[in-house]
């Protein structure tokens, strides 16, 4: 049997979203050697999948790609994508992570990212990177600015027809690739495992994800993105350019019936942002935001909100009780207005966006002894003075892994986690990795 | 990967039989759908609802495949007809 | 000079590569990128033209690098977004491909073109800008960054929780730290708080912990009662003049008598004042300090309502949240039927949110300095509800009415406080900014004050609530640091807080290299957020100073010794002390006086270039010749 590969680093970062990348860069810039483990086939996290970002309305790619590229090219950073962390424990003053490299069925040293395979592959698969609104192939590169630019085969949909192997100019396709286990040893770690959206299918009153023109906010990000599924905003049921679009706030947050009592903190702002982008893309469309409280608390956010109001976006303080399928692919909302005369009214829209909240993408239970809070996000043991400390010695947390937050707050926290990790490296006796 | 070993490929096919069967069935459906859509728009640009009703397909499926065909360079968006855009087979593709 | 002559002069043929970015539609929706490529491909010296959806992405950068490695290009022009965003990205890519990173020119065809022009005009203007960039690129010289030694010493201004946090972290990473605090105490505004929302920790304990850590670290020198009065130098080598003087002001708003410090022991906590760091100067002294980087942590002050704003100052029963919180903090264990304020029981009280925050032009009046606080102060909602919950639990018969616009309990654990307040039967009313609550003195009746509001939660019903006390949830304003801002030329945003370079790309740095931001001097934050920001700033500072040197852009003035006649006009014109000096030099056995530049001080503003009568001065990377060529090319395009 082959001996397991053991790699040595100063710091290990789990999660290659914006939090993980920023922590890695801040550590690497202090001359520490860093390994970043990402479970996805590309780094970048949610941010690289967004359209534009509040409050500056920079395009998300413009801000994320350079950070991704900086991490990819940094002498002190190694990226391990498409990897699963099986365990992380501490013994004799060192952290040991056992990791599995999932097979891409493509040799990473040979693939040049030309996408010939993707063009030739005969099987179409719904592309989750496009909210399921477009298709990819069974062999594919996640998206045009993914890092690394490596193809991978989705075996569950692969017909094993051999076309990609035939067309690949560098003979990179390897149908026989196997998972490979390896070990990373480091002295400190940053957990930056981020979030996923609260599931669409949980709330009965909101149609459980079965009403075609009720979409999630991340799906709307794709509709608005420069390389979106339709390259314009049309609704998924029939391609109509919507005249009236509604946002349902706190869909999946502040909702005890779903067991999610907390505020997800970004949904107000992203809804306002999307509404602004929509009124740019579809100047004639009516856009309504049904909300409980607008939480525009960050630097420049309240001004952003007031601008949106001035642009004519309608803000209605109301609770959306029920969402139903209407006629002509339209969507019916039953709302209890909290202002006005408080009747239950029905409103019809062409397209409805659920401003879904955030739940953690990763549960450390069984993998490492890091506790979580009532909200299931990673527990911070000193939230005031050292917000990135976890229950495990030498292991820190950053970004949404430690509770919902926007990119600005995530980046600050990632810097803080890097500071704690470098302090830890500095104070622990055994010195740096070779 | 050099020339894949025939025997090994056979073994792999056996091992992945369930996936492969499903993928092949999918492919069959997909080919039919794509053919039907392309047939509709080879001479004249049409909207998604029109393609759907004339080819007796579901509109959301039509849109999905039109989007994919556009992405892989076989279909182009043409003009707008009311609230809908029209699509046509790309003559050059 | 034509390119042909230049080719002879340098012996190398100049081959410009042009790389045009779609910016995923941001540019290509308005600029016809293919046409632009066509327009510029035959310009003098252009070897290749490429377009890409995202030039800044990895595949985009590789395009450039491959052309360099293949010897196809030796000058690079990227036409994309503003250089402030990605100039460094592309320079880095070029450098990694083995080329001098300064043989690069950036054409901004997004902010300067596609975001402001449309149609043919946009493509036309983009063509002009790219042509100009090519003309300049042909005249670029390789440059080297200026390397200056950096002191492994950092200065933190302000010893609130953010300043203390930054100081501890910097010291832990081996830097010497000077922590400068203008008051005789450290701990900042947190010293006036009680139970912190949402954890319920005692503020006193929190700051005592971090202050003790700072005081125990011998790398941290605390200068209390001290202000910065002189500032010069540059990153790595700032020189500060400090003034330490005996305290004169009172330190507590609630008990405004002068605190006697001779009884205090080092490390002792004094409510509303902070932790006593040891000595107090008995006479004025001046201190000089050399330091590598400066972390600003000057914090915030609470908004002070104007006279008559919700009855403030017209009735002593109208107080601010800061005053209430300080009051509760002083007596954390007190219980009873009613909360007592100023010796009187409070049977019913009202909180009014967003006082001095979320102000809207046209609805709210600016204060006498013209300030209008359009931002949300972020901490007051949760702090208000925390105070409400605390009062309801300790003084169960005090009724609470809460008047709000939006409840912003966004943070982890904060929504629970809101829920708890509702559970404890705090009554909420919601108002629109156009129809704020009115606070009036009651005529007769059992309660001295009457709060009336058009409540939008009950469909615009007019509601009158008689109360004993009104608490205004006042927001945050930046601590006034006008002198520092002027002296250090710090960038200030429209909201009056210190301004970062970019909230996502460089969130804790200001445009002046070597100066960083920590805590509420940048924006409203709670204690945890202020500590995060402080640690992020400390990480950046450490990365900057750890190597013992810093590298600066070489875009500074240079003197042509052939031409300089030593008139000294440049020195008179230069706005920066010491950036340009007259020095004696030996030329052919004769002593001549000529200008000499200190590159680390020169900001490259170009004023000297304009005044030199003999054209002896130029800015590296921005020479007059380059400008002229650009103008010609733009006009010709
Ligand atoms: C619809 C929407 C719009 C938004 N718009 C904005 C906006 O305009 N402006 C703004 O500031 N914020 C916005 N946000 C918030 C923003 O997305 C987050 O603040 C940000 O993405 C958080 O980054 P992160 O790195 O913490 O998490 P993520 O982006 O979730 O990254 C986490 C990474 O860790 C990886 N990972 C998870 N588990 C593991 C594991 N076990 N092993 C290895 N890797 C793992 C994931 O694959 C992922 O790559 C928006 C959010 C949504 C949902
Ligand atoms: C009413 C109220 C209630 C709050 N409740 C909570 C709560 O429950 N939980 C929570 O987490 N947060 C709360 N906060 C927020 C909390 O107070 C701040 O987050 C925290 O104080 C910010 O710390 P800082 O270091 O940034 O600023 P500060 O605490 O303002 O410290 C700044 C320091 O800099 C010094 N300084 C200023 N100018 C100079 C100068 N020119 N030279 C030298 N020194 C200078 C000041 O003297 C001060 O010591 C509350 C705030 C308010 C107003
Ligand atoms: S595997 Fe081959 S064909 Fe597929 S993308 Fe890579 S190089 Fe291209
Ligand atoms: S935190 Fe609440 S009270 Fe404070 S300004 Fe924001 S919305 Fe108003």
PDB file of C-alpha atoms in Angstrom, chain A residues 196-203 205-206 214-217 246-255 257-258 260 262-264 267-268 270-271 290-292 318-320 323 352-359:
ATOM      1  CA  UNK A 196     -26.045  27.758   2.456  1.00  0.00           C
ATOM      2  CA  UNK A 197     -29.461  29.267   1.968  1.00  0.00           C
ATOM      3  CA  UNK A 198     -32.333  28.116   4.114  1.00  0.00           C
ATOM      4  CA  UNK A 199     -34.011  25.412   2.056  1.00  0.00           C
ATOM      5  CA  UNK A 200     -36.848  26.508  -0.260  1.00  0.00           C
ATOM      6  CA  UNK A 201     -38.914  23.438   0.345  1.00  0.00           C
ATOM      7  CA  UNK A 202     -39.519  23.793   4.061  1.00  0.00           C
ATOM      8  CA  UNK A 203     -42.248  26.315   4.282  1.00  0.00           C
ATOM      9  CA  UNK A 205     -47.204  28.403   3.153  1.00  0.00           C
ATOM     10  CA  UNK A 206     -44.631  29.462   0.565  1.00  0.00           C
ATOM     11  CA  UNK A 214     -41.016  31.716  -6.973  1.00  0.00           C
ATOM     12  CA  UNK A 215     -37.236  31.748  -6.941  1.00  0.00           C
ATOM     13  CA  UNK A 216     -34.493  32.102  -4.360  1.00  0.00           C
ATOM     14  CA  UNK A 217     -32.381  35.184  -3.963  1.00  0.00           C
ATOM     15  CA  UNK A 246     -41.860  41.070  -5.490  1.00  0.00           C
ATOM     16  CA  UNK A 247     -39.472  40.291  -2.677  1.00  0.00           C
ATOM     17  CA  UNK A 248     -40.583  38.390   0.389  1.00  0.00           C
ATOM     18  CA  UNK A 249     -38.277  39.355   3.232  1.00  0.00           C
ATOM     19  CA  UNK A 250     -37.380  37.174   6.183  1.00  0.00           C
ATOM     20  CA  UNK A 251     -38.354  34.081   4.198  1.00  0.00           C
ATOM     21  CA  UNK A 252     -36.537  31.575   6.324  1.00  0.00           C
ATOM     22  CA  UNK A 253     -35.226  33.929   8.969  1.00  0.00           C
ATOM     23  CA  UNK A 254     -36.796  35.276  12.144  1.00  0.00           C
ATOM     24  CA  UNK A 255     -39.225  32.435  11.787  1.00  0.00           C
ATOM     25  CA  UNK A 257     -41.823  27.823  12.807  1.00  0.00           C
ATOM     26  CA  UNK A 258     -38.688  26.881  10.878  1.00  0.00           C
ATOM     27  CA  UNK A 260     -34.559  29.750  12.632  1.00  0.00           C
ATOM     28  CA  UNK A 262     -32.182  34.739  14.088  1.00  0.00           C
ATOM     29  CA  UNK A 263     -31.925  37.496  11.531  1.00  0.00           C
ATOM     30  CA  UNK A 264     -29.768  36.541   8.545  1.00  0.00           C
ATOM     31  CA  UNK A 267     -31.241  39.713   3.074  1.00  0.00           C
ATOM     32  CA  UNK A 268     -32.598  43.244   3.477  1.00  0.00           C
ATOM     33  CA  UNK A 270     -29.294  42.152  -0.988  1.00  0.00           C
ATOM     34  CA  UNK A 271     -32.998  42.564  -1.754  1.00  0.00           C
ATOM     35  CA  UNK A 290     -42.580  43.123   1.579  1.00  0.00           C
ATOM     36  CA  UNK A 291     -40.741  43.420   4.841  1.00  0.00           C
ATOM     37  CA  UNK A 292     -40.943  43.471   8.626  1.00  0.00           C
ATOM     38  CA  UNK A 318     -46.401  43.475   5.635  1.00  0.00           C
ATOM     39  CA  UNK A 319     -46.217  39.846   6.487  1.00  0.00           C
ATOM     40  CA  UNK A 320     -46.639  37.505   3.568  1.00  0.00           C
ATOM     41  CA  UNK A 323     -47.794  32.231  -1.707  1.00  0.00           C
ATOM     42  CA  UNK A 352     -41.447  36.445  -6.699  1.00  0.00           C
ATOM     43  CA  UNK A 353     -38.089  36.270  -4.973  1.00  0.00           C
ATOM     44  CA  UNK A 354     -37.743  34.681  -1.560  1.00  0.00           C
ATOM     45  CA  UNK A 355     -35.171  36.524   0.495  1.00  0.00           C
ATOM     46  CA  UNK A 356     -33.928  33.359   2.092  1.00  0.00           C
ATOM     47  CA  UNK A 357     -31.738  33.335   5.127  1.00  0.00           C
ATOM     48  CA  UNK A 358     -28.502  31.606   5.950  1.00  0.00           C
ATOM     49  CA  UNK A 359     -27.805  28.285   7.643  1.00  0.00           C
TER      50      UNK A 359
END
